[in-house]
Amino acid sequence: MQTNNMFNFEYSYLSLPNQFYSLTKTNIFPKPKVVLINKKLCDSLNISISNKEDLTRLILVKNNRNSSFSQAYAGHQFGHFTRLGDGRAIILGEHLTNDKQRFDVQLKGSGKTPYSRGGDGKATLKSMLREYLISEAMHYLNIPSSRSLTLLKTGEQIKRENIEKGGILTRIMKSHIRVGTFEYASYYCSKDNLKSLTYYTINRLFPEINEYKNPPLALLNRVMKDQIDLVVNWMRVGFIHGVMNTDNTSISGETFDYGPCAFINVYNPEKSYSSIDYNNRYSFGNQPKIIKWNISRFAEALLPLIHQNRKKSIELAQSVVDDFDDLWKTKFYGMMLNKIGIQYNDLQLHPLIDDLLDYMQKFNKDYNNTFLSLSEDDFLKNTIPNDNTFISWQRKWKKNLNNLSNFSEANCLMRKNNPVVIPRNHLVEKAIEEANTGDFSLFYKLLNILSHPYKYSSNAVNFMEPSSSDFEKNFQTYCGT
Ligand code: AMP
Ligand code: MG
């Protein structure tokens, strides 16, 4: 174990065969400067950052470490298989908290690595500001996510479509192992090495799976369930990840790699903001289909370990993946019913959800605020009172609500599941633009309000307004490297 005065590092990943990583060092940057430190996260992980200069020195200047590394992986990007790897990321080490929880401490944007292919290994300050803000917002929305520990300005100007400032994010995650890591092992490594990765992952993330008769099959099942829970949560708050490639699908069930992500305003399942998502592959409503597709790639990668007879192995893996649709339906409708205050998940109640979503789409209603107005009991005021379909929907809803629970229980459930504030696209853009020029006032305000997303306050009201239709018409997100 290497201990310094900030992190308590171990390097268990380096026990894997060396095909899985490359030892790497950060670039030297001209004038690095810390612009954000997440003090609360430092405290909760027992990371003691005494001052900004020490931090900069530790992560950039004193880069004589022999154990920082970049991970090898592959992945299906927009459906096409590619060999990848951390092209602009370095894991400084695995920090152990006082209660022995293990977290990767990763720098993103710290320069070229052996996996950079044609890229410069850098990240723009703007894209890292975005990842910082949204990953923290997701955490406070109670959705598993990578966290953001610090943000540095590198002092460099980097070339993108325009000249941009460079940034480096320190990202914290339970582990950066992804579906693409398993695809890499299955395409390019021996069966023994695939096995090493599988049991390393089980021991690190799900040690209880060792007790199962068929641990690789149990791993598949566990990852599928965790991903269903995760994407159900995305649908709960209107989050579009935007680039659900298999290399961006974590095995730990955490949301990560916030590139072209956004939040829907008006409900539209076909909504996609990403400038490169030409076929709407990663649109809001397609996310469940895509996660099933990604889990199928994970299943394929595990096939050599599930059973020595390939046919039998396919049968076993298929039996897990075949449960996806039913599980999805149960979890998704269960969550959506909670959003309208109903704890009880029954098939008969599902049309209440489908009808409400149809209604929102037909009348261009804001997704988040429509649910919120239900818990506020001013739904009619916020909707179209003289629309007959809708009045009859409301009657049906109230009847079910009264049959199944009392209104205060229902209200409690709705408040837990319907955030008051979400990161509205126009505010996120404005905060990032201003912070990029050195004015962090809106960025801090937004970060602060998004740290209590379920709490009503007079202040919250200023952040609840949906992005205007004009803004939404022109708003595009970029992979933003
Ligand atoms: P992402 O879209 O961030 O998930 O990245 C996809 C792949 O491209 C990963 O292997 C990244 O490491 C790599 N990549 C993205 N941007 C850069 C860059 N500026 N330089 C080198 N590699 C990059
Ligand atoms: Mg990625």
Coordinates of C-alpha atoms and ligand atoms in Angstrom, one line a residue:
M1 CA 0.0 0.0 0.0
Q2 CA 1.3 3.5 -0.8
T3 CA 0.0 6.1 1.6
N4 CA 0.5 9.8 1.0
N5 CA -1.1 12.6 3.0
M6 CA -4.2 12.8 0.7
F7 CA -5.0 9.4 -0.7
N8 CA -4.7 5.9 0.7
F9 CA -3.8 4.1 -2.5
E10 CA -3.7 0.5 -3.5
Y11 CA -3.4 -0.9 -7.0
S12 CA -5.3 -4.1 -7.1
Y13 CA -6.1 -3.7 -10.8
L14 CA -2.4 -4.2 -11.5
S15 CA -2.7 -7.8 -10.2
L16 CA -4.5 -8.6 -13.5
P17 CA -2.5 -9.8 -16.5
N18 CA -0.7 -6.8 -18.1
Q19 CA -2.8 -7.0 -21.2
F20 CA -5.4 -5.2 -19.2
Y21 CA -3.5 -1.9 -18.6
S22 CA -0.5 0.2 -19.4
L23 CA 1.5 2.1 -16.8
T24 CA 1.1 5.8 -17.7
K25 CA 2.1 9.2 -16.4
T26 CA 0.4 12.5 -16.8
N27 CA 1.6 15.2 -19.1
I28 CA 3.4 18.3 -17.8
F29 CA 1.0 21.3 -18.1
P30 CA 2.2 24.9 -18.2
K31 CA 0.0 26.5 -15.6
P32 CA -2.3 24.1 -13.8
K33 CA -4.8 25.6 -11.4
V34 CA -7.5 24.0 -9.3
V35 CA -10.8 25.6 -10.0
L36 CA -13.2 23.3 -8.1
I37 CA -12.8 21.0 -5.1
N38 CA -15.6 18.9 -3.8
K39 CA -15.0 19.3 -0.1
K40 CA -18.1 17.2 1.0
L41 CA -16.9 14.3 -1.2
C42 CA -13.3 14.6 0.2
D43 CA -14.7 14.4 3.7
S44 CA -17.0 11.4 3.0
L45 CA -14.2 9.5 1.4
N46 CA -11.6 10.5 4.0
I47 CA -9.5 12.3 1.5
S48 CA -7.6 15.2 3.1
I49 CA -6.9 17.9 0.7
S50 CA -5.0 20.5 2.7
N51 CA -4.5 23.1 0.0
K52 CA -4.9 23.6 -3.7
E53 CA -1.1 23.8 -4.4
D54 CA -0.5 20.4 -2.8
L55 CA -3.3 18.9 -4.8
T56 CA -2.0 20.2 -8.1
R57 CA 1.5 19.0 -7.3
L58 CA 0.3 15.6 -6.3
I59 CA -1.8 15.0 -9.4
L60 CA 0.3 16.7 -12.0
V61 CA 3.8 17.8 -11.1
K62 CA 5.0 15.0 -8.9
N63 CA 4.2 12.6 -11.7
N64 CA 7.0 10.2 -11.0
R65 CA 4.6 7.5 -9.8
N66 CA 5.3 4.1 -11.1
S67 CA 1.8 2.7 -10.5
S68 CA -0.6 5.1 -12.3
F69 CA -2.2 3.3 -15.2
S70 CA -4.7 3.5 -18.1
Q71 CA -7.1 0.7 -18.8
A72 CA -7.4 -1.4 -22.0
Y73 CA -10.8 -2.0 -23.3
A74 CA -12.9 -2.3 -26.4
G75 CA -16.5 -1.5 -27.1
H76 CA -19.4 -1.3 -29.5
Q77 CA -19.7 2.4 -30.5
F78 CA -23.1 3.1 -32.2
G79 CA -23.3 -0.6 -32.9
H80 CA -19.7 -1.1 -34.3
F81 CA -17.0 -2.9 -32.5
T82 CA -13.7 -1.0 -31.9
R83 CA -10.6 -1.5 -29.9
L84 CA -10.3 1.4 -27.4
G85 CA -8.8 2.0 -24.0
D86 CA -8.3 5.1 -21.8
G87 CA -7.1 7.5 -24.4
R88 CA -7.2 10.5 -22.1
A89 CA -7.6 9.0 -18.7
I90 CA -5.2 7.8 -16.0
I91 CA -6.1 6.0 -12.8
L92 CA -3.9 7.5 -10.1
G93 CA -4.7 4.6 -7.7
E94 CA -7.6 3.0 -5.8
H95 CA -8.3 5.0 -2.7
L96 CA -9.4 3.0 0.4
T97 CA -11.7 4.8 2.8
N98 CA -11.4 4.3 6.6
D99 CA -14.1 1.6 6.3
K100 CA -12.2 -0.1 3.5
Q101 CA -14.4 0.9 0.6
R102 CA -12.4 1.0 -2.6
F103 CA -12.7 3.8 -5.2
D104 CA -10.8 4.5 -8.4
V105 CA -9.3 8.0 -8.5
Q106 CA -9.1 8.8 -12.2
L107 CA -7.8 11.9 -14.1
K108 CA -9.7 12.6 -17.2
G109 CA -8.0 14.9 -19.8
S110 CA -4.4 14.5 -18.4
G111 CA -2.7 13.8 -21.7
K112 CA -1.8 11.1 -24.2
T113 CA -1.7 7.4 -23.2
P114 CA -0.8 4.3 -25.2
Y115 CA -4.5 4.1 -26.1
S116 CA -4.9 7.7 -27.5
R117 CA -5.0 6.5 -31.1
G118 CA -5.1 9.8 -33.1
G119 CA -6.3 12.0 -30.1
D120 CA -4.4 14.5 -28.0
G121 CA -5.4 12.9 -24.7
K122 CA -6.9 16.2 -23.5
A123 CA -10.3 17.5 -22.5
T124 CA -11.8 20.9 -22.7
L125 CA -12.6 22.8 -19.5
K126 CA -16.1 23.2 -20.7
S127 CA -16.8 19.5 -21.1
M128 CA -15.3 18.7 -17.7
L129 CA -17.4 21.5 -16.1
R130 CA -20.4 19.7 -17.6
E131 CA -19.4 16.3 -16.3
Y132 CA -18.6 17.8 -12.9
L133 CA -22.1 19.4 -12.6
I134 CA -24.2 16.6 -14.0
S135 CA -22.5 13.8 -12.2
E136 CA -23.0 15.5 -8.9
A137 CA -26.6 16.3 -9.8
M138 CA -27.2 12.7 -10.6
H139 CA -25.7 11.6 -7.3
Y140 CA -28.1 14.0 -5.4
L141 CA -31.0 12.7 -7.5
N142 CA -30.2 9.4 -5.8
I143 CA -28.9 7.8 -9.0
P144 CA -25.7 5.8 -8.8
S145 CA -23.0 7.9 -10.6
S146 CA -19.3 8.6 -10.9
R147 CA -18.5 11.5 -8.7
S148 CA -16.4 14.6 -9.3
L149 CA -13.6 15.4 -6.8
T150 CA -11.7 18.2 -8.4
L151 CA -11.5 20.2 -11.6
L152 CA -8.3 21.8 -12.9
K153 CA -7.6 24.3 -15.6
T154 CA -4.5 23.1 -17.4
G155 CA -3.4 26.6 -18.6
E156 CA -3.3 25.2 -22.2
Q157 CA -5.3 26.2 -25.2
I158 CA -6.4 23.1 -27.0
K159 CA -7.6 22.7 -30.6
R160 CA -11.2 21.5 -31.2
E161 CA -13.6 23.1 -33.6
N162 CA -12.5 26.3 -31.9
I163 CA -9.5 26.9 -29.6
E164 CA -10.6 25.9 -26.1
K165 CA -9.2 25.9 -22.6
G166 CA -8.0 22.6 -21.3
G167 CA -9.4 20.9 -18.2
I168 CA -8.7 17.9 -16.1
L169 CA -11.4 16.2 -14.0
T170 CA -10.6 14.0 -11.0
R171 CA -13.3 11.4 -11.2
I172 CA -14.2 8.9 -8.5
M173 CA -15.9 5.6 -9.2
K174 CA -16.3 2.2 -7.5
S175 CA -14.6 0.8 -10.6
H176 CA -14.1 1.8 -14.2
I177 CA -14.6 -1.8 -15.4
R178 CA -17.1 -1.7 -18.2
V179 CA -18.9 -4.1 -20.6
G180 CA -16.2 -3.1 -23.1
T181 CA -13.5 -4.4 -20.7
F182 CA -15.1 -7.9 -21.0
E183 CA -15.5 -7.5 -24.8
Y184 CA -11.8 -6.7 -24.9
A185 CA -10.9 -9.8 -22.9
S186 CA -13.1 -12.0 -25.0
Y187 CA -11.9 -10.7 -28.4
Y188 CA -8.2 -10.2 -27.7
C189 CA -7.2 -12.3 -24.6
S190 CA -6.9 -15.9 -23.6
K191 CA -9.7 -17.7 -21.8
D192 CA -7.5 -17.7 -18.7
N193 CA -7.2 -13.9 -18.9
L194 CA -11.0 -13.5 -19.4
K195 CA -11.4 -15.7 -16.3
S196 CA -8.9 -13.5 -14.3
L197 CA -10.9 -10.4 -15.2
T198 CA -14.2 -12.1 -14.3
Y199 CA -13.1 -13.2 -10.9
Y200 CA -11.2 -10.0 -10.2
T201 CA -14.5 -8.1 -10.9
I202 CA -16.6 -10.5 -8.8
N203 CA -14.1 -10.2 -5.8
R204 CA -13.9 -6.5 -6.1
L205 CA -17.6 -5.6 -6.7
F206 CA -19.8 -8.5 -5.8
P207 CA -17.9 -10.9 -3.5
E208 CA -21.1 -12.7 -2.5
I209 CA -21.3 -14.1 -6.1
N210 CA -18.4 -16.4 -5.3
E211 CA -20.9 -18.5 -3.4
Y212 CA -23.1 -19.2 -6.4
K213 CA -22.9 -22.4 -8.4
N214 CA -22.1 -20.6 -11.6
P215 CA -20.4 -17.2 -10.7
P216 CA -20.0 -15.9 -14.3
L217 CA -23.8 -16.5 -15.0
A218 CA -24.6 -14.9 -11.6
L219 CA -22.5 -11.9 -12.6
L220 CA -24.4 -11.5 -15.8
N221 CA -27.7 -11.6 -14.0
R222 CA -26.5 -9.1 -11.3
V223 CA -25.1 -6.6 -13.9
M224 CA -28.3 -6.9 -15.9
K225 CA -30.5 -6.1 -12.8
D226 CA -28.3 -3.2 -11.7
Q227 CA -28.4 -1.7 -15.2
I228 CA -32.2 -2.1 -15.3
D229 CA -32.4 -0.2 -12.0
L230 CA -30.0 2.4 -13.3
V231 CA -31.9 3.1 -16.6
V232 CA -35.2 3.0 -14.8
N233 CA -33.8 5.8 -12.6
W234 CA -32.7 7.8 -15.7
M235 CA -36.3 7.5 -17.1
R236 CA -37.6 8.7 -13.7
V237 CA -35.8 12.1 -14.0
G238 CA -35.8 12.5 -17.8
F239 CA -32.1 11.9 -18.2
I240 CA -30.6 11.1 -21.7
H241 CA -27.1 9.7 -21.4
G242 CA -26.6 10.3 -25.1
V243 CA -23.7 7.9 -25.8
M244 CA -24.6 4.5 -24.4
N245 CA -21.8 2.6 -26.1
T246 CA -20.8 -0.6 -24.4
D247 CA -17.5 1.1 -23.3
N248 CA -19.7 3.6 -21.4
T249 CA -21.7 0.9 -19.6
S250 CA -20.2 0.2 -16.2
I251 CA -20.2 -3.2 -14.5
S252 CA -20.6 -1.4 -11.1
G253 CA -24.0 0.0 -12.2
E254 CA -22.9 3.6 -12.0
T255 CA -23.7 6.3 -14.6
F256 CA -20.5 7.6 -16.1
D257 CA -18.9 9.3 -19.1
Y258 CA -21.1 12.4 -19.3
G259 CA -20.5 13.5 -22.8
P260 CA -23.6 14.6 -24.8
C261 CA -26.0 14.0 -22.0
A262 CA -29.1 16.2 -21.4
F263 CA -32.5 16.3 -19.6
I264 CA -35.7 16.2 -21.5
N265 CA -38.1 19.1 -21.1
V266 CA -41.2 18.5 -23.1
Y267 CA -42.0 14.8 -23.0
N268 CA -40.9 13.1 -26.3
P269 CA -39.5 9.6 -26.3
E270 CA -37.8 10.2 -29.6
K271 CA -35.8 13.1 -28.1
S272 CA -32.1 13.0 -28.7
Y273 CA -29.7 16.0 -28.3
S274 CA -26.5 14.5 -29.4
S275 CA -25.0 16.0 -32.6
I276 CA -23.7 12.6 -33.7
D277 CA -26.7 10.5 -32.9
Y278 CA -28.1 10.6 -36.4
N279 CA -30.4 7.7 -36.1
N280 CA -31.7 8.5 -32.6
R281 CA -30.1 5.3 -31.4
Y282 CA -29.6 6.8 -27.9
S283 CA -32.9 8.8 -27.7
F284 CA -34.7 9.0 -24.4
G285 CA -37.2 6.2 -25.1
N286 CA -34.7 3.9 -26.7
Q287 CA -32.5 3.7 -23.6
P288 CA -34.2 0.4 -22.3
K289 CA -33.7 -1.3 -25.7
I290 CA -30.1 -0.2 -25.8
I291 CA -29.2 -1.4 -22.3
K292 CA -30.6 -4.8 -23.2
W293 CA -28.5 -4.8 -26.4
N294 CA -25.4 -3.9 -24.3
I295 CA -26.2 -6.6 -21.8
S296 CA -26.4 -9.1 -24.6
R297 CA -22.8 -8.0 -25.7
F298 CA -21.8 -8.7 -22.0
A299 CA -23.4 -12.1 -22.1
E300 CA -21.6 -13.0 -25.4
A301 CA -18.2 -12.0 -23.8
L302 CA -18.9 -14.2 -20.8
L303 CA -19.9 -17.3 -22.9
P304 CA -16.6 -19.2 -22.7
L305 CA -16.9 -19.1 -18.9
I306 CA -20.5 -19.9 -18.4
H307 CA -20.3 -23.6 -19.6
Q308 CA -17.6 -25.5 -21.4
N309 CA -20.2 -26.7 -24.0
R310 CA -20.9 -23.6 -26.1
K311 CA -24.5 -24.6 -26.9
K312 CA -25.3 -25.0 -23.3
S313 CA -23.5 -21.8 -22.5
I314 CA -25.7 -19.9 -25.0
E315 CA -28.8 -21.5 -23.6
L316 CA -27.9 -20.4 -20.0
A317 CA -26.9 -16.9 -21.0
Q318 CA -30.1 -16.5 -23.1
S319 CA -32.2 -17.6 -20.2
V320 CA -30.9 -14.7 -18.2
V321 CA -31.3 -12.1 -21.0
D322 CA -34.8 -13.5 -21.7
D323 CA -35.9 -12.2 -18.3
F324 CA -35.0 -8.6 -19.3
D325 CA -38.3 -7.6 -20.8
D326 CA -40.5 -8.8 -17.8
L327 CA -38.0 -7.3 -15.3
W328 CA -37.9 -4.0 -17.2
K329 CA -41.7 -3.8 -17.3
T330 CA -42.1 -4.5 -13.6
K331 CA -39.4 -2.0 -12.5
F332 CA -40.4 0.7 -15.0
Y333 CA -44.1 0.7 -14.3
G334 CA -43.4 0.2 -10.6
M335 CA -41.3 3.4 -10.6
M336 CA -43.8 5.3 -12.8
L337 CA -46.7 4.4 -10.6
N338 CA -44.6 5.7 -7.6
K339 CA -44.3 8.9 -9.5
I340 CA -48.0 9.3 -9.5
G341 CA -48.3 8.2 -5.8
I342 CA -49.2 4.6 -6.2
Q343 CA -47.1 2.0 -4.4
Y344 CA -49.1 -1.0 -5.7
N345 CA -47.8 -2.3 -9.1
D346 CA -50.5 -4.0 -11.0
L347 CA -50.9 -4.7 -14.7
Q348 CA -54.3 -3.1 -14.6
L349 CA -52.8 0.2 -13.5
H350 CA -50.2 0.4 -16.3
P351 CA -52.6 2.2 -18.8
L352 CA -52.7 5.1 -16.3
I353 CA -49.1 5.6 -17.0
D354 CA -49.3 5.1 -20.8
D355 CA -52.2 7.5 -21.0
L356 CA -50.5 10.2 -19.0
L357 CA -47.4 9.9 -21.2
D358 CA -49.5 10.1 -24.3
Y359 CA -51.2 13.1 -23.0
M360 CA -47.9 14.8 -22.2
Q361 CA -46.6 14.1 -25.6
K362 CA -49.8 15.2 -27.4
F363 CA -49.9 18.5 -25.5
N364 CA -46.2 19.2 -25.4
K365 CA -46.1 19.1 -21.6
D366 CA -42.9 19.4 -19.5
Y367 CA -42.1 15.9 -18.2
N368 CA -40.7 16.8 -14.8
N369 CA -43.1 19.6 -14.0
T370 CA -46.2 17.6 -14.9
F371 CA -45.3 15.0 -12.3
L372 CA -44.5 17.7 -9.9
S373 CA -47.8 19.3 -10.3
L374 CA -49.5 16.0 -9.4
S375 CA -47.9 16.1 -6.0
E376 CA -48.8 19.7 -5.7
D377 CA -52.4 19.0 -6.4
D378 CA -52.5 21.8 -8.9
F379 CA -52.4 19.5 -11.9
L380 CA -55.5 21.0 -13.5
K381 CA -54.2 24.5 -13.2
N382 CA -51.0 23.5 -15.0
T383 CA -52.7 21.5 -17.7
I384 CA -55.6 21.9 -20.0
P385 CA -58.6 21.9 -17.8
N386 CA -61.2 21.6 -20.5
D387 CA -59.6 18.7 -22.2
N388 CA -61.9 15.8 -21.7
T389 CA -59.4 13.0 -22.1
F390 CA -57.4 14.6 -19.4
I391 CA -60.2 15.3 -17.0
S392 CA -61.2 11.6 -17.2
W393 CA -57.6 10.6 -16.7
Q394 CA -57.5 12.7 -13.5
R395 CA -60.7 11.2 -12.3
K396 CA -59.3 7.6 -12.8
W397 CA -56.1 8.5 -11.1
K398 CA -57.8 10.0 -8.1
K399 CA -60.1 7.0 -7.7
N400 CA -57.2 4.6 -7.8
L401 CA -55.2 6.8 -5.4
N402 CA -58.1 6.8 -2.9
N403 CA -58.6 3.1 -3.2
L404 CA -55.0 2.2 -2.7
S405 CA -53.6 4.7 -0.2
N406 CA -54.3 7.9 1.6
F407 CA -53.2 11.2 0.0
S408 CA -50.5 12.0 2.5
E409 CA -48.8 8.6 1.9
A410 CA -49.2 9.2 -1.9
N411 CA -47.8 12.6 -1.6
C412 CA -44.8 11.4 0.3
L413 CA -44.1 8.8 -2.5
M414 CA -44.5 11.4 -5.2
R415 CA -42.1 13.8 -3.5
K416 CA -39.5 11.1 -3.2
N417 CA -39.7 10.2 -6.8
N418 CA -40.3 13.6 -8.5
P419 CA -37.5 16.1 -8.2
V420 CA -38.4 19.7 -7.8
V421 CA -35.3 20.8 -9.8
I422 CA -33.4 19.0 -12.5
P423 CA -30.5 20.4 -14.4
R424 CA -32.3 22.4 -17.1
N425 CA -30.4 22.4 -20.3
H426 CA -30.4 26.2 -20.8
L427 CA -29.2 26.8 -17.2
V428 CA -26.4 24.2 -17.5
E429 CA -25.2 25.8 -20.7
K430 CA -25.2 29.3 -19.3
A431 CA -23.4 28.2 -16.1
I432 CA -20.7 26.4 -18.1
E433 CA -20.2 29.3 -20.5
E434 CA -19.8 31.7 -17.7
A435 CA -17.6 29.4 -15.6
N436 CA -15.4 28.9 -18.7
T437 CA -14.6 32.6 -18.6
G438 CA -14.0 32.6 -14.9
D439 CA -17.4 33.6 -13.5
F440 CA -18.5 30.7 -11.3
S441 CA -21.5 32.5 -9.7
L442 CA -24.3 30.7 -11.6
F443 CA -22.3 27.4 -11.6
Y444 CA -22.1 27.5 -7.8
K445 CA -25.8 28.4 -7.5
L446 CA -26.8 25.6 -9.7
L447 CA -24.5 23.1 -8.0
N448 CA -26.0 24.2 -4.6
I449 CA -29.7 23.9 -5.7
L450 CA -29.0 20.6 -7.4
S451 CA -27.6 19.2 -4.2
H452 CA -31.1 19.3 -2.7
P453 CA -33.2 18.4 -5.8
Y454 CA -36.3 17.2 -3.9
K455 CA -36.6 20.2 -1.6
Y456 CA -39.0 23.0 -2.3
S457 CA -37.6 26.5 -1.5
S458 CA -38.3 30.0 -2.7
N459 CA -34.9 29.8 -4.4
A460 CA -35.8 26.6 -6.2
V461 CA -38.5 28.3 -8.2
N462 CA -35.9 30.2 -10.2
F463 CA -34.5 26.9 -11.5
M464 CA -37.8 25.1 -12.3
E465 CA -38.7 26.8 -15.5
P466 CA -38.3 24.4 -18.5
S467 CA -35.9 25.4 -21.3
S468 CA -37.8 27.4 -23.9
S469 CA -38.9 25.7 -27.1
D470 CA -36.6 28.1 -29.0
F471 CA -33.7 27.0 -27.0
E472 CA -34.6 23.4 -27.3
K473 CA -34.9 23.6 -31.1
N474 CA -31.3 24.7 -31.5
F475 CA -29.7 22.9 -28.5
Q476 CA -27.3 20.2 -29.5
T477 CA -24.8 18.3 -27.3
Y478 CA -21.4 17.1 -28.3
C479 CA -19.2 14.3 -27.3
G480 CA -17.2 17.3 -26.3
T481 CA -13.8 15.9 -26.1
Ligands
AMP1 P1 -15.8 8.7 -24.9 O1 -16.7 9.2 -26.0 O2 -15.3 9.8 -23.9 O3 -16.4 7.6 -24.1 O4 -14.5 8.2 -25.6 C1 -14.4 7.1 -26.4 C2 -13.0 6.7 -26.6 O5 -12.3 7.7 -27.3 C3 -12.3 6.3 -25.4 O6 -11.4 5.3 -25.6 C4 -11.5 7.6 -25.1 O7 -10.4 7.4 -24.3 C5 -11.1 8.1 -26.5 N1 -10.9 9.5 -26.5 C6 -11.9 10.5 -26.4 N2 -11.3 11.7 -26.5 C7 -10.0 11.6 -26.7 C8 -8.9 12.4 -26.9 N3 -9.0 13.8 -26.9 N4 -7.7 11.9 -27.0 C9 -7.5 10.6 -27.0 N5 -8.5 9.7 -26.8 C10 -9.8 10.2 -26.7
MG2 MG -16.1 6.5 -22.6

